[in-house]
Amino acid sequence: MTETTETIKTSTGRVLRTEEMVVNMGPQHPSTHGVLRLEVVLDGEIVVDVIPHMGYLHRCFEKHCEHMTSYQQVVPYVDRMDYVASMTNEMAYAVAAEKLLKIEVPERVHYIRIIMSELQRIASHLIAIGTFGIDMGAFTPFLYYFRDRERILELFEMTCGARLLYNYIWIGGLSHDLPPGFIEKTREFITDFKKTLKEVNDLLNYNEIFIKRTANVGVLPKDLAINYACSGPMLRGSGVSWDLRRDDPYTLYDRFEWDVIVGKGEMGTVGDVWDRNMVRQREMWESLRIIEQALASLPEGDVQKAIPKRIRPVPGDAYGRVEGPRGELGFYIVAEDSVTPYRIKARAPAFVNLSVINEISKGAMLADLVAIIGSIDIVLGEVDR
Amino acid sequence: METLLTILNEPAVTAVLLALLPLAFILVYALVVLYGEMKMAAHIQNRLAYMENGWHGTLQPFADMLKLLQKEDIIPAAADKFLFILAPYLVFVGTYASFAVLPFSSGYIGSNIDLGIFYLVAVSSLVVVGLLMSGWASNNKWSLFGALRSAAQIVSYEIPGVLAILGVVMVYGTMNMQTMTQMQEGGIQNWLILGGDLPLGQKLALIPFVFVLFVIYLISSMAEVNRTPFDLPEAESELVQGYNTEYSGMKFAIFYLAEYANLFLVSAVVVVMFFGGWSSPFGSFMNGPVWGGFWFVAKGMFFVFFNIWLRWTLPRLRVDQLMYVSWKVLTPFALVCIVAIGFIMVV
């Protein structure tokens, strides 16, 4: 591209031209969080245009689902979509499938699912904020957060044996009940984790340099966020109070006391990078509140009672959605008279949120672009599926 | 130095040996600080770092160096070969040549010239040329970005840095680094950071301005050696690895060596200017040529540690903020300090 961005006339009337430079950010770049390729048009350090190129991690998830031998077989496969928040993916698929099959699951299953998905939300936000810190050049908070994420993974490992791809939440139930000692360990974790949250607030989120880097950067206005169908912390950071856990309660979220966090523009404008990051930070506190309440009132019961042996739904369709760490994660399932789904469509929040990048990063500096990508919190496994 | 000269009668051999002393120091120091930085970073971050080779991984830096020596030396096909090869050596030469005027102890200084600190500032600027050269020769857009950033950064921060040096030179009345140190001899109360060896009234008036100059120089020295929070030229999350993206093997190692040597260099300048150089903090106790070397390296290492500590704690600034700090904060303050110090020294 050789367009001129500005024309400066010399005293003799000659026009000085400055040329734009096109650089490829990715697919191998340390801060694109995976294999995202951004075609960035730069005028010096100023970003003129950003064109995201996706598909490097495309694995034909939706097509694969049509060729399984049963509905249950899709569960381990949805794990691999958003691989840092697998529990949420399973949860979304289970919610959609149960809606399709009209299965009522026992209360204990609901409670355990809520505990698991809130733990997963914390684990995912820890990565989001930690890697965001790395993008800003602060390496240390990342490792503090990873240390605590490790403990969540240990809890998951205790429960279902896997640390990343769980295959835990099944249609109509769970693969295992909670192991003995889980509740105590979770409580211990909550107590310790609160200290880390405060520590990282001092170290990163309220650091003067960090605020300088993030406030008023990548501002996503309310209406733009809604027009682009952004969801999750991306939308709430722009000041829209919208959380599916409250506005479309899908399991038993309406039983718990907690608040929806929205960005208020404390350090700059509403919807800037700092706000989005802070929404994540504060949401972890709310997740802890939900977990504490769920642990206190965990009912007894059989977690596998409602699991159907063979699934052959009545032809029809269903859309189930949950509030994932990245936003609205939904599965639309179309069933025909068969044991396999006719069509599964996933609404991936990371993909939708990423689409706004061109709008909000124009005129920013190259370093800001890195901050913006970090604040969108994309997982390429989910963007490309 | 005179004692050494009497041992070796051949002047040419002596000169070469004396010139190699700082090199030997840099090599040993680089190994120590490589290990030290990894360990410090690890302990700040709740990790262990090297634990396998030797006691607590003490042999690891040697292994790292051997590995870098063995690595294939890749020169990109589209690179400007001559400049590409020249750049790392130029960077290192700029740093190494500056070591000539560092007074390691009362018995050893590479070259005791009267323009000591002026020479140091001038020669260490050669690094910019090397960095710019490496970025251009790599034929990589990210490298070019890094190189241009580093040129802009180093040139900008040299101004408050040099202004701070100027203020200090006004107090001493000399640019000779050995003389500067000698003027601070006689214990901790004579160090410039505590007002120097001056009458009490002048001393007290001088302390706040000298302290500001110290902070200004410390900040601009951090920027000159491209360390966090000023590590924009090699900001890995933005520019992949900046100017040394395309470098591998020994050339990369030389960049690294130069960076660490530079780190010690700026720390040593801080020590000479404000913290009494090789002079012992206890007056004549533990003072002498050998103790002098010990104090000099120990004080220098303290500031190296300070740099490492900051690196693993702070986030990175943005380019425009970096320039803001240099031009709108540090430079005016340095100018004010110079005027004030001039006033104090005359009155």
XYZ file of C-alpha atoms in Angstrom:
732
model
C 0.000 0.000 0.000
C 1.498 3.328 -0.973
C -1.271 5.729 -0.099
C -0.173 8.993 1.365
C -1.372 9.679 4.852
C -0.341 13.280 5.062
C 1.076 15.754 2.670
C 3.511 18.357 3.822
C 4.458 21.093 1.412
C 7.970 22.449 1.440
C 8.747 26.122 0.907
C 9.294 25.475 -2.792
C 5.886 23.862 -3.062
C 7.098 20.303 -3.431
C 4.991 17.716 -1.683
C 6.704 15.485 0.857
C 5.120 12.093 1.037
C 5.188 9.693 3.940
C 4.509 6.110 3.166
C 2.477 3.647 5.147
C 4.006 0.373 6.141
C 2.198 -2.938 6.207
C 3.412 -5.375 8.801
C 2.226 -8.840 9.541
C 1.586 -9.292 13.192
C 1.440 -13.020 13.541
C 0.654 -15.839 13.050
C 3.919 -16.204 14.936
C 4.040 -13.271 17.265
C 4.376 -13.339 21.046
C 1.298 -11.301 21.833
C -1.386 -12.449 19.461
C -2.326 -15.122 22.001
C -2.178 -17.943 19.523
C -2.159 -18.132 15.778
C -3.971 -14.940 14.934
C -2.599 -12.999 12.040
C -3.175 -9.276 11.946
C -2.382 -7.313 8.859
C -1.511 -3.963 10.348
C -1.136 -0.826 8.283
C 1.123 1.533 10.148
C 1.919 5.183 9.725
C 5.065 5.326 11.817
C 3.856 3.909 15.098
C 0.225 4.864 14.523
C -2.178 2.145 13.468
C -4.129 3.086 10.355
C -5.896 -0.165 9.720
C -6.072 -3.643 11.187
C -7.306 -6.627 9.247
C -7.526 -9.818 11.267
C -6.965 -13.069 9.383
C -8.326 -16.134 11.062
C -8.546 -19.824 10.393
C -5.076 -21.070 11.229
C -6.557 -23.258 13.923
C -9.714 -24.341 12.138
C -10.573 -27.932 12.941
C -14.052 -28.280 11.419
C -15.663 -28.594 14.809
C -19.206 -28.124 13.552
C -18.853 -30.569 10.700
C -17.227 -33.161 12.946
C -20.160 -33.048 15.312
C -22.469 -34.262 12.573
C -20.372 -37.381 12.133
C -20.236 -38.601 15.699
C -22.019 -41.787 16.686
C -23.969 -40.137 19.479
C -24.793 -36.831 21.128
C -22.569 -37.674 24.093
C -19.517 -37.951 21.905
C -19.643 -34.243 21.170
C -18.821 -33.399 24.808
C -15.071 -34.122 24.732
C -14.927 -32.341 21.434
C -16.412 -29.080 22.714
C -13.658 -29.108 25.346
C -11.200 -28.353 22.618
C -12.896 -25.172 21.491
C -12.026 -22.738 24.246
C -9.246 -24.754 25.802
C -8.679 -22.448 28.752
C -12.317 -22.670 29.814
C -13.388 -26.182 28.882
C -15.906 -26.561 31.697
C -17.908 -23.647 30.364
C -18.027 -25.186 26.904
C -19.344 -28.458 28.295
C -21.820 -26.549 30.380
C -23.128 -24.676 27.341
C -23.478 -27.854 25.303
C -25.175 -29.655 28.179
C -27.602 -26.782 28.674
C -28.482 -26.787 24.982
C -28.828 -30.558 24.749
C -30.935 -30.766 27.889
C -33.195 -28.103 26.495
C -33.556 -30.169 23.329
C -34.198 -33.380 25.219
C -36.230 -31.710 27.977
C -34.224 -33.377 30.741
C -34.539 -32.167 34.313
C -31.252 -32.667 36.174
C -30.988 -33.083 39.959
C -30.219 -30.046 42.071
C -26.840 -31.342 43.152
C -25.770 -31.484 39.522
C -26.760 -27.847 39.084
C -24.792 -26.818 42.147
C -21.663 -28.704 41.137
C -21.910 -27.299 37.630
C -22.121 -23.795 39.017
C -19.118 -24.361 41.284
C -17.139 -25.791 38.399
C -17.971 -23.095 35.926
C -17.214 -20.331 38.414
C -13.868 -21.948 39.218
C -13.293 -22.177 35.502
C -14.194 -18.531 35.068
C -11.597 -17.609 37.683
C -8.986 -19.810 35.995
C -9.732 -18.241 32.641
C -9.669 -14.674 33.954
C -6.361 -15.417 35.660
C -4.864 -16.266 32.293
C -6.518 -13.268 30.672
C -5.183 -10.767 33.195
C -1.830 -12.492 33.512
C -1.121 -12.547 29.800
C -2.428 -9.017 29.543
C 0.222 -8.082 32.075
C 2.849 -9.721 29.893
C 1.622 -7.685 26.954
C 2.232 -4.603 29.064
C 5.713 -5.816 29.931
C 4.946 -6.937 33.478
C 5.927 -10.554 33.707
C 5.664 -11.165 37.426
C 1.883 -10.915 38.037
C 1.403 -13.584 35.389
C 3.329 -16.101 37.441
C 1.537 -15.139 40.634
C -1.722 -15.827 38.880
C -0.482 -19.040 37.359
C 0.454 -20.315 40.776
C -3.170 -19.906 41.873
C -4.601 -21.219 38.648
C -2.588 -24.345 39.303
C -4.597 -24.903 42.449
C -7.854 -24.673 40.522
C -6.500 -27.214 38.064
C -5.623 -29.448 40.996
C -9.216 -29.234 42.164
C -10.378 -30.222 38.694
C -7.867 -33.031 38.566
C -9.141 -34.301 41.881
C -12.665 -34.306 40.514
C -12.340 -35.756 37.051
C -8.705 -36.701 36.512
C -8.046 -34.173 33.779
C -6.406 -30.795 34.078
C -7.364 -29.076 30.864
C -9.924 -31.029 28.852
C -12.275 -32.436 31.404
C -15.167 -34.305 29.777
C -16.867 -33.776 33.119
C -20.229 -32.167 32.497
C -22.319 -34.692 30.601
C -25.785 -34.398 29.147
C -28.081 -34.901 32.120
C -25.409 -35.152 34.772
C -21.738 -35.357 35.580
C -19.104 -37.998 34.967
C -18.171 -38.134 38.657
C -19.494 -36.878 41.938
C -17.312 -34.518 43.968
C -14.435 -36.431 45.584
C -14.005 -36.411 49.369
C -12.047 -33.408 50.553
C -13.026 -31.241 47.599
C -15.093 -28.791 49.615
C -12.366 -28.217 52.214
C -9.721 -27.756 49.561
C -11.871 -25.294 47.658
C -12.456 -23.274 50.807
C -8.718 -23.225 51.496
C -8.117 -22.046 47.964
C -10.657 -19.244 48.295
C -8.990 -17.956 51.464
C -5.517 -17.946 49.899
C -6.675 -16.630 46.586
C -8.175 -13.484 48.061
C -4.689 -12.472 49.194
C -3.274 -12.884 45.690
C -6.080 -10.827 44.214
C -5.231 -7.941 46.500
C -1.510 -8.325 45.867
C -1.861 -8.248 42.091
C -4.132 -5.216 42.352
C -1.236 -3.364 43.949
C 1.360 -4.770 41.608
C -0.437 -4.443 38.314
C -3.920 -3.013 38.124
C -3.282 0.147 40.114
C 0.294 0.573 38.980
C 0.880 4.073 37.666
C 2.610 2.928 34.487
C -0.063 0.323 33.876
C -2.825 2.890 34.224
C -0.971 5.241 31.873
C -0.750 2.447 29.355
C -4.368 1.306 29.552
C -6.597 4.243 30.451
C -8.281 5.932 27.466
C -6.857 3.300 25.130
C -9.012 1.221 22.814
C -12.259 2.822 23.907
C -15.271 0.756 22.906
C -18.421 2.899 23.216
C -21.634 1.389 24.487
C -23.560 1.495 21.211
C -20.674 0.124 19.191
C -20.310 -2.769 21.614
C -24.002 -3.568 21.262
C -23.948 -3.201 17.486
C -21.080 -5.635 17.201
C -22.855 -8.082 19.544
C -19.973 -8.083 21.953
C -20.605 -9.925 25.168
C -18.984 -10.774 28.449
C -16.390 -8.483 30.035
C -16.024 -6.775 26.661
C -19.628 -5.536 26.833
C -19.722 -4.974 30.570
C -16.491 -2.996 30.368
C -18.347 -0.563 28.131
C -20.882 0.028 30.856
C -23.689 -2.265 29.671
C -25.060 -4.287 32.528
C -25.761 -7.554 30.761
C -24.949 -10.911 32.231
C -26.732 -14.083 31.191
C -26.339 -15.494 34.660
C -28.682 -12.769 35.859
C -30.680 -11.862 32.749
C -31.335 -15.373 31.449
C -30.601 -17.602 34.447
C -29.773 -20.982 32.988
C -29.190 -23.219 35.964
C -29.812 -22.071 39.481
C -27.901 -18.819 39.334
C -30.977 -16.919 40.493
C -30.553 -18.475 43.922
C -27.282 -16.741 44.687
C -26.399 -13.245 45.763
C -23.882 -11.514 43.559
C -23.425 -8.381 41.492
C -22.894 -7.760 37.807
C -19.693 -5.780 37.398
C -19.676 -2.991 34.846
C -16.952 -0.618 33.775
C -17.297 2.871 35.156
C -14.401 4.630 33.495
C -12.602 5.289 36.782
C -9.214 5.894 35.209
C -10.327 7.329 31.900
C -13.205 6.730 29.555
C -15.897 4.106 29.989
C -15.013 1.112 27.853
C -11.266 1.563 27.735
C -8.779 -1.222 28.136
C -8.359 -0.601 31.853
C -12.105 -1.002 32.394
C -12.280 -4.287 30.533
C -9.368 -5.634 32.496
C -10.819 -4.452 35.771
C -14.192 -6.035 35.032
C -12.383 -9.367 34.876
C -10.477 -8.674 38.058
C -13.644 -7.772 39.972
C -15.664 -10.614 38.494
C -13.341 -13.036 40.197
C -14.504 -11.674 43.551
C -18.117 -12.240 42.519
C -17.292 -15.767 41.381
C -15.773 -16.438 44.774
C -18.977 -15.216 46.393
C -21.050 -17.591 44.263
C -18.757 -20.528 45.008
C -18.861 -19.832 48.737
C -22.659 -19.771 48.725
C -22.930 -22.874 46.566
C -20.519 -24.787 48.791
C -22.489 -23.775 51.886
C -25.801 -25.047 50.535
C -24.697 -28.011 48.421
C -27.592 -30.512 48.362
C -27.208 -34.294 48.432
C -28.220 -36.504 45.543
C -27.150 -38.802 42.736
C -25.358 -36.928 39.995
C -25.829 -39.602 37.356
C -29.500 -40.377 37.839
C -30.748 -38.247 34.960
C -28.146 -39.264 32.390
C -29.961 -40.827 29.432
C -28.550 -44.105 28.143
C -29.377 -43.548 24.527
C -30.240 -40.221 22.992
C -32.645 -40.052 20.094
C -34.445 -36.731 20.373
C -37.697 -35.736 18.785
C -36.823 -33.773 15.623
C -36.541 -30.106 16.461
C -34.025 -27.524 17.536
C -32.789 -25.811 20.665
C -30.442 -22.987 21.539
C -28.744 -23.043 24.897
C -26.450 -20.287 26.060
C -24.307 -19.613 29.061
C -22.213 -16.728 30.255
C -18.693 -17.912 29.645
C -15.580 -16.100 30.807
C -15.407 -14.444 27.399
C -19.090 -13.790 26.905
C -22.191 -15.462 25.561
C -21.329 -18.975 24.544
C -24.210 -20.684 22.809
C -24.891 -23.939 21.009
C -27.671 -24.259 18.514
C -28.550 -27.893 17.961
C -30.817 -29.116 15.177
C -32.015 -32.684 15.628
C -33.504 -35.037 13.115
C -34.753 -38.544 13.816
C -31.272 -39.918 14.442
C -28.771 -40.598 17.221
C -26.437 -37.925 15.928
C -27.091 -34.211 15.675
C -28.093 -32.963 12.256
C -26.304 -29.655 12.761
C -24.505 -27.941 15.603
C -23.676 -24.279 15.458
C -21.513 -22.705 18.107
C -21.754 -19.022 18.878
C -18.235 -18.315 20.046
C -17.846 -15.112 22.058
C -14.148 -14.708 21.258
C -14.881 -14.678 17.539
C -17.592 -12.063 17.873
C -15.548 -9.897 20.218
C -12.541 -10.032 17.929
C -14.519 -8.569 15.050
C -14.574 -5.189 16.744
C -10.781 -4.851 16.709
C -10.572 -2.804 13.547
C -13.011 -0.203 14.878
C -11.350 0.370 18.218
C -7.698 0.254 17.257
C -7.640 2.859 14.501
C -5.447 5.765 15.484
C -3.900 3.875 18.371
C -0.183 3.193 18.605
C 1.367 -0.165 17.913
C 1.863 -0.750 21.622
C -1.807 0.069 22.206
C -2.833 -2.484 19.620
C -1.108 -5.129 21.721
C -3.009 -3.860 24.752
C -6.286 -4.004 22.847
C -5.749 -7.574 21.690
C -4.881 -8.525 25.238
C -7.994 -6.874 26.608
C -10.296 -8.628 24.153
C -9.025 -11.888 25.623
C -9.273 -14.125 22.608
C -8.653 -17.831 22.569
C -7.866 -18.868 19.043
C -9.183 -22.357 19.611
C -12.580 -20.783 19.966
C -12.218 -18.136 17.297
C -11.398 -20.714 14.642
C -13.057 -23.845 16.034
C 49.191 0.922 37.851
C 52.786 1.895 38.480
C 53.326 -1.272 40.476
C 52.018 -3.353 37.628
C 54.252 -1.524 35.190
C 57.352 -2.378 37.144
C 56.495 -6.079 37.103
C 56.162 -6.156 33.344
C 58.994 -4.483 31.566
C 57.730 -4.878 28.019
C 55.434 -1.853 27.450
C 53.491 -3.408 24.569
C 52.660 -6.566 26.524
C 51.704 -4.471 29.512
C 49.379 -2.323 27.477
C 47.616 -5.348 25.991
C 47.327 -7.040 29.355
C 45.966 -3.916 30.963
C 43.475 -3.483 28.170
C 42.330 -7.068 28.579
C 41.619 -6.670 32.280
C 38.204 -5.021 31.774
C 37.345 -7.673 29.179
C 38.121 -10.419 31.661
C 36.032 -8.555 34.170
C 33.113 -8.211 31.740
C 33.149 -11.923 30.912
C 33.172 -13.025 34.536
C 30.649 -10.376 35.493
C 28.332 -11.399 32.633
C 28.275 -14.979 33.877
C 27.561 -13.845 37.423
C 24.846 -11.444 36.437
C 23.271 -13.905 34.009
C 22.923 -16.337 36.861
C 21.990 -13.580 39.272
C 19.281 -12.154 37.076
C 17.669 -15.538 36.489
C 17.748 -16.371 40.171
C 16.494 -12.978 41.262
C 13.718 -12.998 38.711
C 12.758 -16.459 39.860
C 12.650 -15.541 43.519
C 10.635 -12.420 42.785
C 8.232 -14.585 40.841
C 7.937 -17.426 43.283
C 9.945 -19.898 41.220
C 13.266 -21.673 41.595
C 14.997 -21.170 38.204
C 18.151 -23.214 37.557
C 18.457 -26.058 40.015
C 19.997 -28.961 38.116
C 23.537 -28.141 37.048
C 25.837 -27.718 39.983
C 24.815 -26.396 43.372
C 21.553 -24.506 42.806
C 22.314 -24.441 39.104
C 25.520 -22.439 39.395
C 26.999 -24.135 36.333
C 24.052 -23.202 34.152
C 25.502 -19.903 32.820
C 28.517 -21.840 31.499
C 26.212 -24.291 29.799
C 24.224 -21.424 28.316
C 27.362 -19.831 26.976
C 28.617 -23.079 25.474
C 25.254 -23.621 23.880
C 25.325 -20.184 22.282
C 28.842 -20.845 21.001
C 27.709 -24.043 19.308
C 24.537 -22.634 17.784
C 24.274 -22.244 14.091
C 24.960 -18.686 13.079
C 22.110 -17.768 10.776
C 22.371 -14.804 8.460
C 19.048 -14.110 6.721
C 19.242 -14.331 2.941
C 17.865 -10.840 2.454
C 20.095 -9.256 5.069
C 22.814 -6.745 4.361
C 25.572 -9.175 5.228
C 28.400 -6.778 6.008
C 26.389 -4.517 8.297
C 24.625 -7.491 9.819
C 27.912 -9.009 10.937
C 29.453 -5.700 11.947
C 26.577 -4.468 14.117
C 26.947 -6.626 17.251
C 30.681 -6.014 17.414
C 30.174 -2.291 17.067
C 27.704 -2.357 19.921
C 30.158 -4.244 22.063
C 33.103 -2.055 21.106
C 31.180 1.053 22.129
C 30.594 -0.403 25.545
C 34.011 -1.948 26.015
C 35.844 1.215 24.994
C 33.975 3.096 27.703
C 35.435 0.782 30.321
C 38.818 2.376 29.636
C 38.071 5.380 31.807
C 36.404 3.564 34.688
C 38.514 3.867 37.850
C 38.229 0.333 39.212
C 40.491 1.179 42.119
C 43.125 3.699 43.109
C 45.660 1.342 41.521
C 43.891 0.591 38.273
C 42.283 2.744 35.648
C 42.577 1.860 31.983
C 43.316 5.381 30.841
C 43.505 8.229 33.303
C 42.466 11.017 30.943
C 41.188 14.400 32.031
C 38.134 14.226 29.789
C 37.158 10.889 31.356
C 33.402 11.175 31.672
C 33.096 13.202 28.477
C 34.896 10.447 26.600
C 32.613 7.865 28.195
C 29.450 9.660 27.110
C 30.800 10.118 23.605
C 32.042 6.591 23.063
C 29.050 4.857 24.548
C 26.897 6.652 21.962
C 28.517 4.409 19.396
C 26.063 1.781 20.604
C 23.239 3.635 18.854
C 24.970 3.279 15.508
C 25.374 -0.432 16.093
C 21.742 -0.902 17.046
C 20.485 1.107 14.101
C 22.770 -0.875 11.845
C 21.512 -4.201 13.165
C 17.898 -3.175 12.695
C 18.462 -1.973 9.174
C 20.666 -4.853 8.103
C 18.274 -7.524 9.369
C 15.785 -6.508 6.689
C 12.960 -7.226 9.057
C 10.243 -4.700 9.790
C 10.128 -5.531 13.472
C 13.892 -5.134 13.746
C 13.716 -1.806 12.022
C 11.033 -0.656 14.414
C 13.154 -1.728 17.341
C 16.241 -0.037 15.975
C 14.459 3.245 15.302
C 12.866 3.163 18.697
C 16.174 2.528 20.373
C 17.886 5.313 18.439
C 15.133 7.762 19.385
C 15.180 6.591 22.959
C 18.910 6.601 23.540
C 19.396 9.973 21.889
C 16.527 11.501 23.879
C 17.672 10.126 27.186
C 21.229 11.123 26.647
C 20.146 14.729 27.105
C 18.855 14.536 30.686
C 21.638 12.066 31.424
C 24.348 14.382 30.172
C 22.735 17.366 31.903
C 22.862 15.411 35.151
C 26.537 14.636 34.532
C 27.116 18.316 33.787
C 25.663 19.302 37.132
C 27.931 16.848 38.884
C 30.967 18.010 36.927
C 30.229 21.549 38.070
C 30.527 20.422 41.673
C 33.810 18.605 41.142
C 35.326 21.021 38.683
C 36.826 18.125 36.750
C 35.795 15.462 34.270
C 38.505 13.071 35.342
C 36.775 10.116 36.942
C 39.774 9.179 39.059
C 39.961 12.710 40.501
C 36.220 12.673 41.158
C 36.648 9.546 43.229
C 39.656 10.922 45.089
C 37.645 14.000 45.995
C 35.069 11.790 47.681
C 37.587 9.814 49.711
C 37.503 9.770 53.488
C 34.262 8.040 54.367
C 30.606 7.972 53.531
C 30.042 11.611 54.572
C 32.224 12.790 51.690
C 30.218 11.057 48.961
C 28.502 13.444 46.659
C 25.066 12.007 47.393
C 25.653 13.368 50.937
C 26.968 16.695 49.718
C 30.589 15.838 49.028
C 33.718 17.081 50.774
C 32.550 20.681 51.173
C 31.827 23.143 54.002
C 28.694 22.241 55.934
C 26.451 25.063 54.679
C 27.236 24.375 51.045
C 26.885 20.664 51.649
C 23.371 20.982 53.045
C 22.282 23.259 50.220
C 23.694 20.856 47.665
C 22.114 17.619 48.914
C 18.560 18.041 47.506
C 19.780 19.046 44.049
C 22.358 16.315 43.906
C 19.716 13.820 44.892
C 17.440 14.978 42.082
C 20.346 14.723 39.650
C 21.036 11.224 40.916
C 17.446 10.160 40.267
C 17.490 11.786 36.832
C 20.698 10.048 35.891
C 19.485 6.718 37.233
C 16.286 6.904 35.182
C 17.999 8.006 32.010
C 20.685 5.366 32.442
C 17.966 2.729 32.647
C 16.576 4.058 29.401
C 20.002 4.038 27.802
C 20.568 0.390 28.551
C 17.057 -0.510 27.329
C 15.856 -2.077 30.523
C 12.258 -2.256 31.747
C 10.352 0.033 32.126
C 12.190 1.433 29.117
C 12.814 -1.760 27.169
C 10.820 -0.620 24.169
C 13.495 -1.424 21.571
C 13.211 -5.099 22.359
C 9.693 -5.123 23.755
C 8.998 -8.746 23.051
C 5.252 -8.441 23.311
C 5.188 -5.741 20.645
C 8.238 -6.073 18.461
C 8.957 -9.784 18.825
C 12.567 -9.157 19.912
C 13.304 -5.761 18.400
C 16.644 -5.173 16.749
C 18.054 -8.591 17.600
C 15.123 -10.627 16.239
C 17.165 -12.076 13.400
C 20.334 -12.689 15.369
C 21.337 -16.106 16.593
C 24.278 -17.909 18.078
C 27.353 -15.964 19.027
C 26.164 -12.684 17.529
C 23.137 -12.798 19.759
C 25.405 -13.618 22.682
C 27.499 -10.556 21.937
C 24.413 -8.359 21.987
C 23.589 -9.850 25.314
C 27.102 -9.393 26.611
C 27.089 -5.769 25.486
C 23.765 -5.202 27.198
C 25.032 -6.558 30.487
C 28.338 -4.718 30.173
C 26.416 -1.534 29.486
C 24.336 -2.160 32.560
C 27.455 -2.289 34.690
C 28.905 0.718 32.918
C 26.001 3.025 33.769
C 25.907 1.656 37.304
C 29.619 2.364 37.621
C 29.087 5.935 36.458
C 26.429 6.383 39.145
C 28.872 4.987 41.687
C 31.737 7.227 40.606
C 29.619 10.341 40.481
C 27.506 9.973 43.594
C 28.699 7.091 45.741
C 32.417 7.622 46.107
C 33.666 5.227 43.422
C 36.234 2.862 44.907
C 36.518 4.734 48.203
C 35.566 2.843 51.313
C 32.529 4.064 53.248
C 34.530 3.797 56.491
C 37.257 6.331 55.770
C 40.678 4.751 55.882
C 39.347 1.447 57.209
C 39.236 -1.250 54.493
C 40.720 1.203 52.033
C 43.459 0.517 49.513
C 43.907 -0.535 45.886
C 42.508 -4.043 46.356
C 39.725 -3.040 48.712
C 39.001 -0.241 46.265
C 38.307 -2.778 43.535
C 36.032 -4.629 45.908
C 34.043 -1.529 46.847
C 33.761 -0.387 43.270
C 32.399 -3.697 42.018
C 30.171 -4.134 45.055
C 28.598 -0.711 44.685
C 28.230 -1.223 40.938
C 26.564 -4.571 41.488
C 24.121 -2.973 43.871
C 22.825 -0.754 41.088
C 22.834 -3.669 38.667
C 20.651 -5.469 41.174
C 18.427 -2.414 41.455
C 17.921 -2.471 37.697
C 17.092 -6.152 37.677
C 14.700 -5.677 40.546
C 12.810 -2.952 38.685
C 12.778 -4.977 35.498
C 10.829 -7.793 37.059
C 8.408 -5.500 38.858
C 7.273 -2.794 36.477
C 5.289 -2.772 33.240
C 6.599 -1.061 30.128
C 5.995 2.517 29.003
C 4.659 3.493 25.608
C 6.772 5.379 23.083
C 5.064 8.740 23.494
C 5.092 8.441 27.279
C 8.760 7.611 27.127
C 9.463 10.787 25.217
C 7.245 12.756 27.573
C 9.265 11.626 30.580
C 12.515 12.550 28.898
C 11.686 15.931 27.405
C 9.027 17.334 29.685
C 10.031 15.945 33.061
C 13.673 14.989 33.311
C 15.249 17.657 31.121
C 13.608 20.708 32.796
C 14.391 19.358 36.252
C 17.996 18.740 35.269
C 18.271 22.300 33.979
C 16.863 23.701 37.207
C 19.346 21.636 39.178
C 22.252 22.865 37.080
C 21.317 26.485 37.682
C 20.887 25.873 41.397
C 24.177 24.005 41.716
C 25.981 26.717 39.817
C 24.555 29.242 42.225
C 25.544 27.226 45.282
C 29.074 26.605 44.026
C 29.674 30.277 43.280
C 28.248 31.662 46.495
